[in-house]
Short mmCIF file of C-alpha atoms in Angstrom, two decimals:
data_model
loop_
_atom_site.label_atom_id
_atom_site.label_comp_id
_atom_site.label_asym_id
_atom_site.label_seq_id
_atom_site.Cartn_x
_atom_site.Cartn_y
_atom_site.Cartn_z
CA UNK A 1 11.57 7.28 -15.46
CA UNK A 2 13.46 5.69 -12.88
CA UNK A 3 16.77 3.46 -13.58
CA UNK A 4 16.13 -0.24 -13.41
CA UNK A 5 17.50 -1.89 -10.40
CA UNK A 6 20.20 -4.17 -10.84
CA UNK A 7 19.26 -7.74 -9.04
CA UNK A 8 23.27 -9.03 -10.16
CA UNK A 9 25.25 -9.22 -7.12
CA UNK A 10 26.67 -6.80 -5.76
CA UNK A 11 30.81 -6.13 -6.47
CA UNK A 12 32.39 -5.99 -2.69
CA UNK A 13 33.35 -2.36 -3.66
CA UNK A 14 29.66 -1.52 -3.81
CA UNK A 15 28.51 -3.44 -0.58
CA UNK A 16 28.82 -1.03 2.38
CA UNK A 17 31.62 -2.10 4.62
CA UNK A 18 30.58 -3.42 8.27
CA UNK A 19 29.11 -1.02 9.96
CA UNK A 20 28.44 0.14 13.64
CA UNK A 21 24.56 0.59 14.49
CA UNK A 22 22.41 2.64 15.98
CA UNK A 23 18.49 2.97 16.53
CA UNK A 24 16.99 6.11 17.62
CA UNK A 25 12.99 5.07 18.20
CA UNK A 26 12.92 1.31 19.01
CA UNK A 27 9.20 1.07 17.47
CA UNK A 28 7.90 -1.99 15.70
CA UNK A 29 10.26 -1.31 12.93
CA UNK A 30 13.69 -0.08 14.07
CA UNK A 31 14.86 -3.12 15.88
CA UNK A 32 13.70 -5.02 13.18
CA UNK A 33 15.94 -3.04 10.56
CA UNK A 34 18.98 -3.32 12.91
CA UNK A 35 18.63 -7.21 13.55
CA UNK A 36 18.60 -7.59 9.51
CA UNK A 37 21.37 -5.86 9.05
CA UNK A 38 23.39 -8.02 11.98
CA UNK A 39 22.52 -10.78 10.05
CA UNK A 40 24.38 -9.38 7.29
CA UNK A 41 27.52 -9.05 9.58
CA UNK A 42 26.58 -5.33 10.33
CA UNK A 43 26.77 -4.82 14.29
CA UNK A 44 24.50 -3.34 16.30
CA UNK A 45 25.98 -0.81 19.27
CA UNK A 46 22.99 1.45 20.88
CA UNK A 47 19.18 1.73 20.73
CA UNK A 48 17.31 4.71 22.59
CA UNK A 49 13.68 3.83 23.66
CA UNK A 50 11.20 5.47 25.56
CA UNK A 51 8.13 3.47 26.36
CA UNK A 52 8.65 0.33 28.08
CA UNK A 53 7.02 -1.50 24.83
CA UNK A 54 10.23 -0.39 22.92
CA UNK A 55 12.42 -1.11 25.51
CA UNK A 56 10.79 -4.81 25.09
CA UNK A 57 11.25 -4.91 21.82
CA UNK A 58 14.85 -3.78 21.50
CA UNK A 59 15.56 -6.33 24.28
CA UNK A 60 13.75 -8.94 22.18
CA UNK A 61 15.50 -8.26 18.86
CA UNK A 62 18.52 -6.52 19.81
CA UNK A 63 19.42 -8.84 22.59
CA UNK A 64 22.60 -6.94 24.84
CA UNK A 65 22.38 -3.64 23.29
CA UNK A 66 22.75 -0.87 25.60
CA UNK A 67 19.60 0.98 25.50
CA UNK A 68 21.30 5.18 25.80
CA UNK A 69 19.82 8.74 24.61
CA UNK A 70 19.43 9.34 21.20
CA UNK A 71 22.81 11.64 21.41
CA UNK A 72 24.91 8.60 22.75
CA UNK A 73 23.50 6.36 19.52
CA UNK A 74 24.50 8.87 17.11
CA UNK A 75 28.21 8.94 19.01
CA UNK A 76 28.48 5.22 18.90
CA UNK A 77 27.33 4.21 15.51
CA UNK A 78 28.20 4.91 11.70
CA UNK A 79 24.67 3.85 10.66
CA UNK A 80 21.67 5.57 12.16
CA UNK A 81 18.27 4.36 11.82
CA UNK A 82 15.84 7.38 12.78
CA UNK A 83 12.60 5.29 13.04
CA UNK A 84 10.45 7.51 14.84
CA UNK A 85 6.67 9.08 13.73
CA UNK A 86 6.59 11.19 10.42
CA UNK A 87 5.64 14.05 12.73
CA UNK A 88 8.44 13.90 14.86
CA UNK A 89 11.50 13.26 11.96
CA UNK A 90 11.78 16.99 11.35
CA UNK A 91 12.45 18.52 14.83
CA UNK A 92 14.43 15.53 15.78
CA UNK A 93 16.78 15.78 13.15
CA UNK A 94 17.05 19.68 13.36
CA UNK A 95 17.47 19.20 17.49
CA UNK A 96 20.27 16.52 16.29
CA UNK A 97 22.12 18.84 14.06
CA UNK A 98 21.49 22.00 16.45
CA UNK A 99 23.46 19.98 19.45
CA UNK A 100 26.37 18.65 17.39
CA UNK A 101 25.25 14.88 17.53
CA UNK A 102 26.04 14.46 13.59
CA UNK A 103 29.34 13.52 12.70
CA UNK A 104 30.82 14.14 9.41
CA UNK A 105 30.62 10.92 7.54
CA UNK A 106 27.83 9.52 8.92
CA UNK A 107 24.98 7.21 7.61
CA UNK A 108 22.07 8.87 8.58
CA UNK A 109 18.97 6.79 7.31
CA UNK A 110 15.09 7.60 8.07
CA UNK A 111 12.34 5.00 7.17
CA UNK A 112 9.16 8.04 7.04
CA UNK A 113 7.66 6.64 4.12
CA UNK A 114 6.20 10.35 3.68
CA UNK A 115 9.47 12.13 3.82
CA UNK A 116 12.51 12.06 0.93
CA UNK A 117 16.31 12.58 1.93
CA UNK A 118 15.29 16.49 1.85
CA UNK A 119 14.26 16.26 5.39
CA UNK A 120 17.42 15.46 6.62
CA UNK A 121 19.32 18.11 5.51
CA UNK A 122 20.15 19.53 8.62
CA UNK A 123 22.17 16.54 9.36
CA UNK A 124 23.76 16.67 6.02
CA UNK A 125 24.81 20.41 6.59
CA UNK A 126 26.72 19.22 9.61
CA UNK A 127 28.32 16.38 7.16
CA UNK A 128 25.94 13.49 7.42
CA UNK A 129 25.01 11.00 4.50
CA UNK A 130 21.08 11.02 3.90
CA UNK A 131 19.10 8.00 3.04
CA UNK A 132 15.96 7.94 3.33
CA UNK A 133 14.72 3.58 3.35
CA UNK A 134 11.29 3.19 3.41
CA UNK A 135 10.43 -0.71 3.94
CA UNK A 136 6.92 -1.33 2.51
CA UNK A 137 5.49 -3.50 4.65
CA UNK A 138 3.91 -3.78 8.29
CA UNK A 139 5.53 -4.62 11.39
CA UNK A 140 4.53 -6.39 14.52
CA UNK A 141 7.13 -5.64 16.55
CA UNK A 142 8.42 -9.39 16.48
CA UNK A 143 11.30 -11.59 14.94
CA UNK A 144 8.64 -12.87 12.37
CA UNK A 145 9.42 -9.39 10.69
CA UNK A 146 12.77 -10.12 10.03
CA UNK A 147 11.52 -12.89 7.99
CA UNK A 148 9.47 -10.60 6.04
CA UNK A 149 11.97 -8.53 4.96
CA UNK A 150 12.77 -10.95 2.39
CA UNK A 151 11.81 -9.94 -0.97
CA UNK A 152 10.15 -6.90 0.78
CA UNK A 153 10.11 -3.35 -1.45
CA UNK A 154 11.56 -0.11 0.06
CA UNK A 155 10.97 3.03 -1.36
CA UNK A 156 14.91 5.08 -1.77
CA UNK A 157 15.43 8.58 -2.04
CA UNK A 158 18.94 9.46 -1.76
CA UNK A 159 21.30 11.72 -3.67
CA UNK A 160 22.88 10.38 -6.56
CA UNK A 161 26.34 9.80 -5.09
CA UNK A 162 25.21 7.50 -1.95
CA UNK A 163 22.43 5.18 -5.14
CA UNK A 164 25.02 2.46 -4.75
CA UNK A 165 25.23 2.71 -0.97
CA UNK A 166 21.47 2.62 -0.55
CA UNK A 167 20.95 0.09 -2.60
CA UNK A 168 23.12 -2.46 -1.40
CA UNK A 169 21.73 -1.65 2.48
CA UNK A 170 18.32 -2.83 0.77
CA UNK A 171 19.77 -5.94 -0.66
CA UNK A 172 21.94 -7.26 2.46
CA UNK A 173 18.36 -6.54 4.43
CA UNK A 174 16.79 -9.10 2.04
CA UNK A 175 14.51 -6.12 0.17
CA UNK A 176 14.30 -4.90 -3.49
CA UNK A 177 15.20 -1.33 -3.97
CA UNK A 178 12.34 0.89 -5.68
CA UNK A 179 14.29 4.75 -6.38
CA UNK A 180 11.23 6.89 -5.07
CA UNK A 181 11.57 10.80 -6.38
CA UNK A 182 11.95 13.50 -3.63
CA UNK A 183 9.08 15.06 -4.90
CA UNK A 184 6.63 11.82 -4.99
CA UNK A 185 7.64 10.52 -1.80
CA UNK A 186 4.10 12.11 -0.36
CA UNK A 187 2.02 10.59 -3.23
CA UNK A 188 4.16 7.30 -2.91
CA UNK A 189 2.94 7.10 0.58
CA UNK A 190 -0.40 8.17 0.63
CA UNK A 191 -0.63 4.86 -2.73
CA UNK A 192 0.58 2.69 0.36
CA UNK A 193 -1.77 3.87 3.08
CA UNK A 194 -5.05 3.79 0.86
CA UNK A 195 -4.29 0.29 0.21
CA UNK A 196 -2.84 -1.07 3.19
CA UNK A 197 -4.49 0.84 5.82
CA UNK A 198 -7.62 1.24 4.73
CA UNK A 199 -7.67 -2.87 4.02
CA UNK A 200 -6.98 -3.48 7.78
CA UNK A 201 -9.92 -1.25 8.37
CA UNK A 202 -12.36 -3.12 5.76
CA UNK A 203 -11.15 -6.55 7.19
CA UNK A 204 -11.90 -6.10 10.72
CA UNK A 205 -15.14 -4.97 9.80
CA UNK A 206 -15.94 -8.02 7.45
CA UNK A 207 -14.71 -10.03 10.24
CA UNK A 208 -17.03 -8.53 12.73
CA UNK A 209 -20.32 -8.69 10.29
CA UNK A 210 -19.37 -12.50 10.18
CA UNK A 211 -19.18 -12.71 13.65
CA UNK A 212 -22.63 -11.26 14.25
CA UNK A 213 -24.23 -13.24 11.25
CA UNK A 214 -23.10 -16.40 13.48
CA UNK A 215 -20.02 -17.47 11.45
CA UNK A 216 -18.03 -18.99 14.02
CA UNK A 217 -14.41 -18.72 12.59
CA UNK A 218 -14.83 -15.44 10.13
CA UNK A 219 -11.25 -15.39 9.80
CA UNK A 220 -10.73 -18.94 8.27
CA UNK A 221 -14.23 -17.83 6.22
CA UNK A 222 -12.83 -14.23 4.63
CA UNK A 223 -9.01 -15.89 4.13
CA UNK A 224 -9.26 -18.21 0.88
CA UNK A 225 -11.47 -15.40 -0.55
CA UNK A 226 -10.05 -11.98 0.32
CA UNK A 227 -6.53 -14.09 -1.16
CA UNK A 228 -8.19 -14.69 -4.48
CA UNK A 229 -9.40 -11.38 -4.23
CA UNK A 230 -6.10 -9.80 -3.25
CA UNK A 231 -4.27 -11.73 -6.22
CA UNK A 232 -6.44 -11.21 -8.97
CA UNK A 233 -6.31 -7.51 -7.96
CA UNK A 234 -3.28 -7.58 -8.16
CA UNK A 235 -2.67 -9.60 -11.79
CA UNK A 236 -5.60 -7.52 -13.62
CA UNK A 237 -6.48 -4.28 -11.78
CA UNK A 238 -10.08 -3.05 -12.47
CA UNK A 239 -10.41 -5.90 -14.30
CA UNK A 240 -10.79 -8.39 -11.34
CA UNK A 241 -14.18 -6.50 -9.99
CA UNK A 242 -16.59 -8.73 -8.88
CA UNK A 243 -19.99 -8.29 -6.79
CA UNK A 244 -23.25 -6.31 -6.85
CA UNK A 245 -22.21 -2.97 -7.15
CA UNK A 246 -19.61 -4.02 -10.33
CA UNK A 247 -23.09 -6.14 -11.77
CA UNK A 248 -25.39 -3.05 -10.81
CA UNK A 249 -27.53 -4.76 -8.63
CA UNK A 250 -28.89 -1.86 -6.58
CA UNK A 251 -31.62 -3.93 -5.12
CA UNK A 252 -28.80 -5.89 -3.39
CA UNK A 253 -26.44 -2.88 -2.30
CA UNK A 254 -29.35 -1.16 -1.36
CA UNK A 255 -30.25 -4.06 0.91
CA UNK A 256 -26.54 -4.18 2.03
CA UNK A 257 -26.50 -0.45 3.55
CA UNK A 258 -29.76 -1.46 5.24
CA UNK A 259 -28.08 -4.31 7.45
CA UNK A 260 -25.06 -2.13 8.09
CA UNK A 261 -27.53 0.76 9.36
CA UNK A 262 -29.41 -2.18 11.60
CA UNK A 263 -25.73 -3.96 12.66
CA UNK A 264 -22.76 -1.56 11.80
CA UNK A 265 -24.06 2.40 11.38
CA UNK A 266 -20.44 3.35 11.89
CA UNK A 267 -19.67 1.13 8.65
CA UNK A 268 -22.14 2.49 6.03
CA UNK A 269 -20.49 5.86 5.42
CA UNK A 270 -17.62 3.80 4.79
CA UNK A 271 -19.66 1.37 2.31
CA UNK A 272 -21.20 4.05 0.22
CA UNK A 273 -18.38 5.57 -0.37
CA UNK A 274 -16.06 2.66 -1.51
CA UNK A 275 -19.39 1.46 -3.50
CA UNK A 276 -19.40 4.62 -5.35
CA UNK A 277 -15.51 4.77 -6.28
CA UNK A 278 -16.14 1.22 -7.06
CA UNK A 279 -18.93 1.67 -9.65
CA UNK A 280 -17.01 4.57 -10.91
CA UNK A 281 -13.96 2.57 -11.71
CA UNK A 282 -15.89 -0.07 -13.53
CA UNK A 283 -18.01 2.03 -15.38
CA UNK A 284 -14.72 3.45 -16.77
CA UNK A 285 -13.58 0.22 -17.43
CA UNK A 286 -16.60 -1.45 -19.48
CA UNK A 287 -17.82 -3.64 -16.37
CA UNK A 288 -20.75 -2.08 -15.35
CA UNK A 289 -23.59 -1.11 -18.64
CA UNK A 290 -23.97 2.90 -18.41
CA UNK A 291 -28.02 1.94 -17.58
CA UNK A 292 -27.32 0.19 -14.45
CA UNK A 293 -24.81 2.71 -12.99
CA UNK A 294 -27.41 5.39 -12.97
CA UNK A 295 -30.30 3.33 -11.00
CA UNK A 296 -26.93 2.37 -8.77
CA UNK A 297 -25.85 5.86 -8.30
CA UNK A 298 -29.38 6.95 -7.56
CA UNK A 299 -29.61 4.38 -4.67
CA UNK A 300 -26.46 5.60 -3.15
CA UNK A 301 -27.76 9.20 -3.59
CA UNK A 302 -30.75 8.11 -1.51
CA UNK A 303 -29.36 5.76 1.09
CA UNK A 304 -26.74 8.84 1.91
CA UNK A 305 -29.26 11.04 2.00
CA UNK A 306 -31.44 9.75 4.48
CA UNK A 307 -32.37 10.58 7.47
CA UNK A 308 -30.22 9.43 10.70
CA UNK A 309 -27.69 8.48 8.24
CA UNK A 310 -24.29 10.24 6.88
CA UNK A 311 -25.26 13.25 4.58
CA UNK A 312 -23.01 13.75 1.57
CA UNK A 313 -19.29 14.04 2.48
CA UNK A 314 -20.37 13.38 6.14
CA UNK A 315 -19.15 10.71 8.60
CA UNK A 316 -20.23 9.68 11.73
#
């Protein structure tokens, strides 16, 4: 079980002192992390970018910071931020170590959400300090996600020695430390991605539905409800199902799948598959009677079966 985190504040002998800053990968979230932490009196010294997106958003957020190679940030800064891909991380920190860019002593901190400190220890064989700060949240790529760093959760791996360090680098950045295991740091971020992901994914396609249906502002329509939704979810869990397939109305899901094979056929492999999990979960959890799942389950059976549609563990 992992140690509570302290919310006192922090003694001055735990609070890092004022750092130099780097960015290697000046994505959506990089330039965001590095104009936090000049609002905590950290400074920011180099970016590297390679699209001219993140060279916009560096100038944007990181206003007269030399944009340089990824080399030159690591010899101008004590702090590193390595936000690049998950894919990339590995061979960029091995290419880092391999060509002497690590200096003894330096903050090297990666914000893969997949990855613990483990991948970096390349760097920390040539004398680095890992952290590995995961912010859980999405970015836009804007000052508003500054803002939204406040009271934000980041996952932490780091070894024991550099807690204190990590932690207050969460804090001054306006987030709440959550110690993350090296060895759950892949189930930590797939939790993330089901949920936040997958409810862009559901949203844009409620939104379109709307649209179609002749709802002219499906936005302002879905917000008050998918809120509701989103807190009670959040206060009581399984608990808060609502809806046909939690009542066992086939009739109605039945009739659901039918307008998404008519409207949205790329949608109803998606549907019968999150109705399924759904009936599942509150079946388990006393909200559907044991009766109704099984005409329910039938109809999904049949509806995935049928012809021109998504077989069973198909998409199209």
């Amino acid at each position: 079980m992992n140690a509570p985190v302290s919310k006192e504040p922090l003694d001055a002998r735990d609070r890092p002192a004022r750092l130099t800053v780097g960015v290697v990968g000046a994505g959506r979230v990089g330039p965001a992390l590095a104009a936090s932490l000049q609002l905590a009196g950290h400074r920011p010294v180099a970016v590297s970018g390679v699209s001219d997106a993140s060279r916009r958003r560096a100038a944007e957020l990181l206003p007269d910071v030399p944009l340089v190679e990824p080399a030159e940030v690591l010899a101008r800064a004590e702090l590193v931020l390595l936000t690049v891909p998950d894919d990339v991380l590995p061979t960029l920190v091995e290419g880092l170590a391999e060509t002497g860019a690590v200096r003894p002593g330096q903050l090297l901190v990666h914000t893969s959400g997949r990855y613990g400190a483990r991948v970096l220890d390349p760097a920390r064989r040539a004398g680095a300090l890992p952290l590995a700060l995961h912010p859980a949240m999405t970015f836009t790529g804007t000052a508003v996600d500054v803002q939204r760093l406040a009271g934000c959760s980041f996952g932490v791996t780091a070894p024991e020695e550099l807690r204190l360090a990590a932690e207050a680098l969460v804090i001054e950045m306006g987030g709440e430390p959550e110690w993350i295991a090296e060895e759950s740091r892949p189930l930590y971020h797939t939790a993330l991605a089901l949920g936040a992901n997958h409810l862009v994914t559901l949203v844009a396609q409620s939104m379109e539905l709307l649209a179609k249906a002749g709802v002219a502002a499906p936005d302002r329509m879905l917000g008050p409800l998918l809120g509701a939704a989103l807190d009670n979810a959040l206060r009581s869990g399984d608990a808060a199902l609502t809806g046909p397939v939690a009542r066992g109305d086939a009739g109605t899901v039945a009739a659901h799948i039918g307008e998404l094979r008519e409207h949205a056929p790329q949608a109803v492999a998606g549907y019968i598959a999150m109705a399924r999990a759904t009936a599942d979960r509150a079946l388990a959890h006393g909200l559907l009677k044991a009766e109704l799942a099984e005409d329910l389950l039938v109809v999904l059976a049949d509806q995935e079966r049928r012809p021109g549609g998504p077989g069973p563990g198909e998409t199209r």
